[in-house]
mmCIF file of C-alpha atoms in Angstrom:
data_model
loop_
_atom_site.group_PDB
_atom_site.id
_atom_site.type_symbol
_atom_site.label_atom_id
_atom_site.label_comp_id
_atom_site.label_asym_id
_atom_site.label_seq_id
_atom_site.Cartn_x
_atom_site.Cartn_y
_atom_site.Cartn_z
ATOM 1 C CA VAL W 1 2.907 -7.825 -3.892
ATOM 2 C CA MET W 2 2.580 -8.928 -7.513
ATOM 3 C CA ALA W 3 4.127 -5.647 -8.647
ATOM 4 C CA ASN W 4 7.078 -6.225 -6.317
ATOM 5 C CA GLN W 5 7.597 -9.711 -7.735
ATOM 6 C CA LEU W 6 7.404 -8.484 -11.325
ATOM 7 C CA VAL W 7 9.921 -5.709 -10.725
ATOM 8 C CA ALA W 8 12.256 -8.129 -8.941
ATOM 9 C CA ALA W 9 11.970 -10.656 -11.777
ATOM 10 C CA LYS W 10 12.825 -7.996 -14.367
ATOM 11 C CA LEU W 11 15.868 -6.897 -12.356
ATOM 12 C CA VAL W 12 17.124 -10.435 -11.946
ATOM 13 C CA GLN W 13 16.540 -11.138 -15.656
ATOM 14 C CA ALA W 14 18.483 -7.976 -16.581
ATOM 15 C CA ALA W 15 21.283 -8.984 -14.229
ATOM 16 C CA GLU W 16 21.488 -12.449 -15.750
ATOM 17 C CA GLU W 17 21.615 -11.055 -19.274
ATOM 18 C CA GLU W 18 24.503 -8.772 -18.295
ATOM 19 C CA ASP W 19 27.924 -10.006 -17.306
ATOM 20 C CA HIS W 20 28.274 -11.640 -13.931
ATOM 21 C CA GLU W 21 29.871 -8.510 -12.501
ATOM 22 C CA PHE W 22 26.578 -6.631 -12.747
ATOM 23 C CA ARG W 23 25.317 -5.552 -9.323
ATOM 24 C CA LEU W 24 21.637 -4.907 -8.759
ATOM 25 C CA PRO W 25 21.050 -1.327 -7.675
ATOM 26 C CA PRO W 26 19.290 -0.550 -4.384
ATOM 27 C CA ILE W 27 15.654 0.245 -5.102
ATOM 28 C CA VAL W 28 13.014 1.888 -2.971
ATOM 29 C CA ARG W 29 9.315 1.301 -3.575
ATOM 30 C CA ARG W 30 7.115 4.145 -2.466
ATOM 31 C CA HIS W 31 3.505 5.199 -2.725
ATOM 32 C CA GLN W 32 2.208 8.685 -2.841
ATOM 33 C CA HIS W 33 -0.598 9.355 -0.410
ATOM 34 C CA PRO W 34 -3.917 7.807 -1.508
ATOM 35 C CA ASP W 35 -6.715 9.950 -2.896
ATOM 36 C CA GLN W 36 -8.143 11.332 0.368
ATOM 37 C CA ALA W 37 -11.635 11.901 -1.048
ATOM 38 C CA LYS W 38 -11.820 8.230 -2.098
ATOM 39 C CA VAL W 39 -10.604 7.052 1.331
ATOM 40 C CA GLU W 40 -13.250 9.205 3.049
ATOM 41 C CA GLU W 41 -15.951 7.815 0.753
ATOM 42 C CA VAL W 42 -14.996 4.218 1.642
ATOM 43 C CA LEU W 43 -15.030 5.070 5.361
ATOM 44 C CA ARG W 44 -18.433 6.766 5.089
ATOM 45 C CA GLN W 45 -19.808 3.445 3.852
ATOM 46 C CA LEU W 46 -18.970 1.722 7.142
ATOM 47 C CA PRO W 47 -22.103 0.890 9.139
ATOM 48 C CA GLY W 48 -23.048 3.132 12.054
ATOM 49 C CA TRP W 49 -22.476 0.394 14.639
ATOM 50 C CA VAL W 50 -18.812 0.415 13.576
ATOM 51 C CA THR W 51 -18.247 4.152 13.294
ATOM 52 C CA GLU W 52 -19.961 4.819 16.635
ATOM 53 C CA GLN W 53 -17.238 2.866 18.447
ATOM 54 C CA PRO W 54 -14.507 5.005 20.084
ATOM 55 C CA GLY W 55 -11.713 5.796 17.649
ATOM 56 C CA LEU W 56 -13.543 4.350 14.629
ATOM 57 C CA GLY W 57 -15.364 7.405 13.357
ATOM 58 C CA ALA W 58 -14.852 8.174 9.680
ATOM 59 C CA ALA W 59 -13.271 11.538 10.522
ATOM 60 C CA GLU W 60 -10.820 9.926 12.953
ATOM 61 C CA LEU W 61 -9.905 7.074 10.628
ATOM 62 C CA SER W 62 -9.468 9.256 7.527
ATOM 63 C CA CYS W 63 -6.517 11.019 9.222
ATOM 64 C CA LEU W 64 -4.593 7.764 9.545
ATOM 65 C CA PRO W 65 -2.434 5.922 7.006
ATOM 66 C CA VAL W 66 -4.331 3.054 5.310
ATOM 67 C CA PRO W 67 -2.432 0.272 7.166
ATOM 68 C CA GLN W 68 -3.386 1.814 10.531
ATOM 69 C CA VAL W 69 -7.020 2.153 9.452
ATOM 70 C CA LEU W 70 -7.127 -1.522 8.545
ATOM 71 C CA GLU W 71 -5.560 -2.546 11.870
ATOM 72 C CA LYS W 72 -8.015 -0.465 13.857
ATOM 73 C CA LEU W 73 -10.961 -1.957 11.955
ATOM 74 C CA ARG W 74 -9.799 -5.572 12.185
ATOM 75 C CA PRO W 75 -11.237 -6.356 15.635
ATOM 76 C CA ALA W 76 -14.443 -4.378 14.989
ATOM 77 C CA ILE W 77 -15.719 -6.141 11.846
ATOM 78 C CA THR W 78 -15.926 -9.656 10.420
ATOM 79 C CA PRO W 79 -12.977 -11.038 8.456
ATOM 80 C CA GLU W 80 -15.112 -10.911 5.295
ATOM 81 C CA ALA W 81 -16.009 -7.253 5.880
ATOM 82 C CA HIS W 82 -12.387 -6.469 6.664
ATOM 83 C CA ALA W 83 -11.273 -8.055 3.383
ATOM 84 C CA ALA W 84 -13.869 -5.958 1.499
ATOM 85 C CA VAL W 85 -12.757 -2.720 3.191
ATOM 86 C CA CYS W 86 -9.140 -3.678 2.584
ATOM 87 C CA PHE W 87 -9.837 -4.145 -1.142
ATOM 88 C CA GLN W 88 -11.682 -0.819 -1.328
ATOM 89 C CA LEU W 89 -8.970 1.111 0.506
ATOM 90 C CA LEU W 90 -6.178 -0.457 -1.512
ATOM 91 C CA SER W 91 -7.972 0.591 -4.680
ATOM 92 C CA CYS W 92 -7.634 4.189 -3.434
ATOM 93 C CA MET W 93 -3.875 3.886 -3.455
ATOM 94 C CA LYS W 94 -1.891 5.489 -6.214
ATOM 95 C CA ARG W 95 0.468 3.428 -8.332
ATOM 96 C CA ALA W 96 3.797 2.737 -6.617
ATOM 97 C CA GLU W 97 6.952 4.125 -8.060
ATOM 98 C CA TYR W 98 10.295 2.390 -7.937
ATOM 99 C CA VAL W 99 13.297 4.603 -7.468
ATOM 100 C CA VAL W 100 16.947 3.592 -7.794
ATOM 101 C CA VAL W 101 18.864 5.140 -4.953
ATOM 102 C CA ASP W 102 22.571 5.910 -4.686
ATOM 103 C CA ASP W 103 24.593 3.645 -2.414
ATOM 104 C CA GLU W 104 24.948 6.590 -0.073
ATOM 105 C CA GLU W 105 21.152 6.941 0.233
ATOM 106 C CA ALA W 106 20.496 3.224 0.809
#
């Protein structure tokens, strides 16, 4: 979220420094897939009483996108544990890239 705000602030600043006719380009923020080995390592650290529940095995979860993993885990663990797993999984993510797209692509 902070990265999004920083990029937006830079774009607005650039627009304000230009003439008033300047139009902000459409931008897409995208992540490459996270490091799968790191994701699997995080999931292997989950306690057995979690991973023994249907649909929550490390092998099953590691096939899902990170947001879906976090949603599946939410009801199964405490909010504090969920926050810790969320932090660990987000640290597996690769740096986002911001791409200017043509008007036709937007």
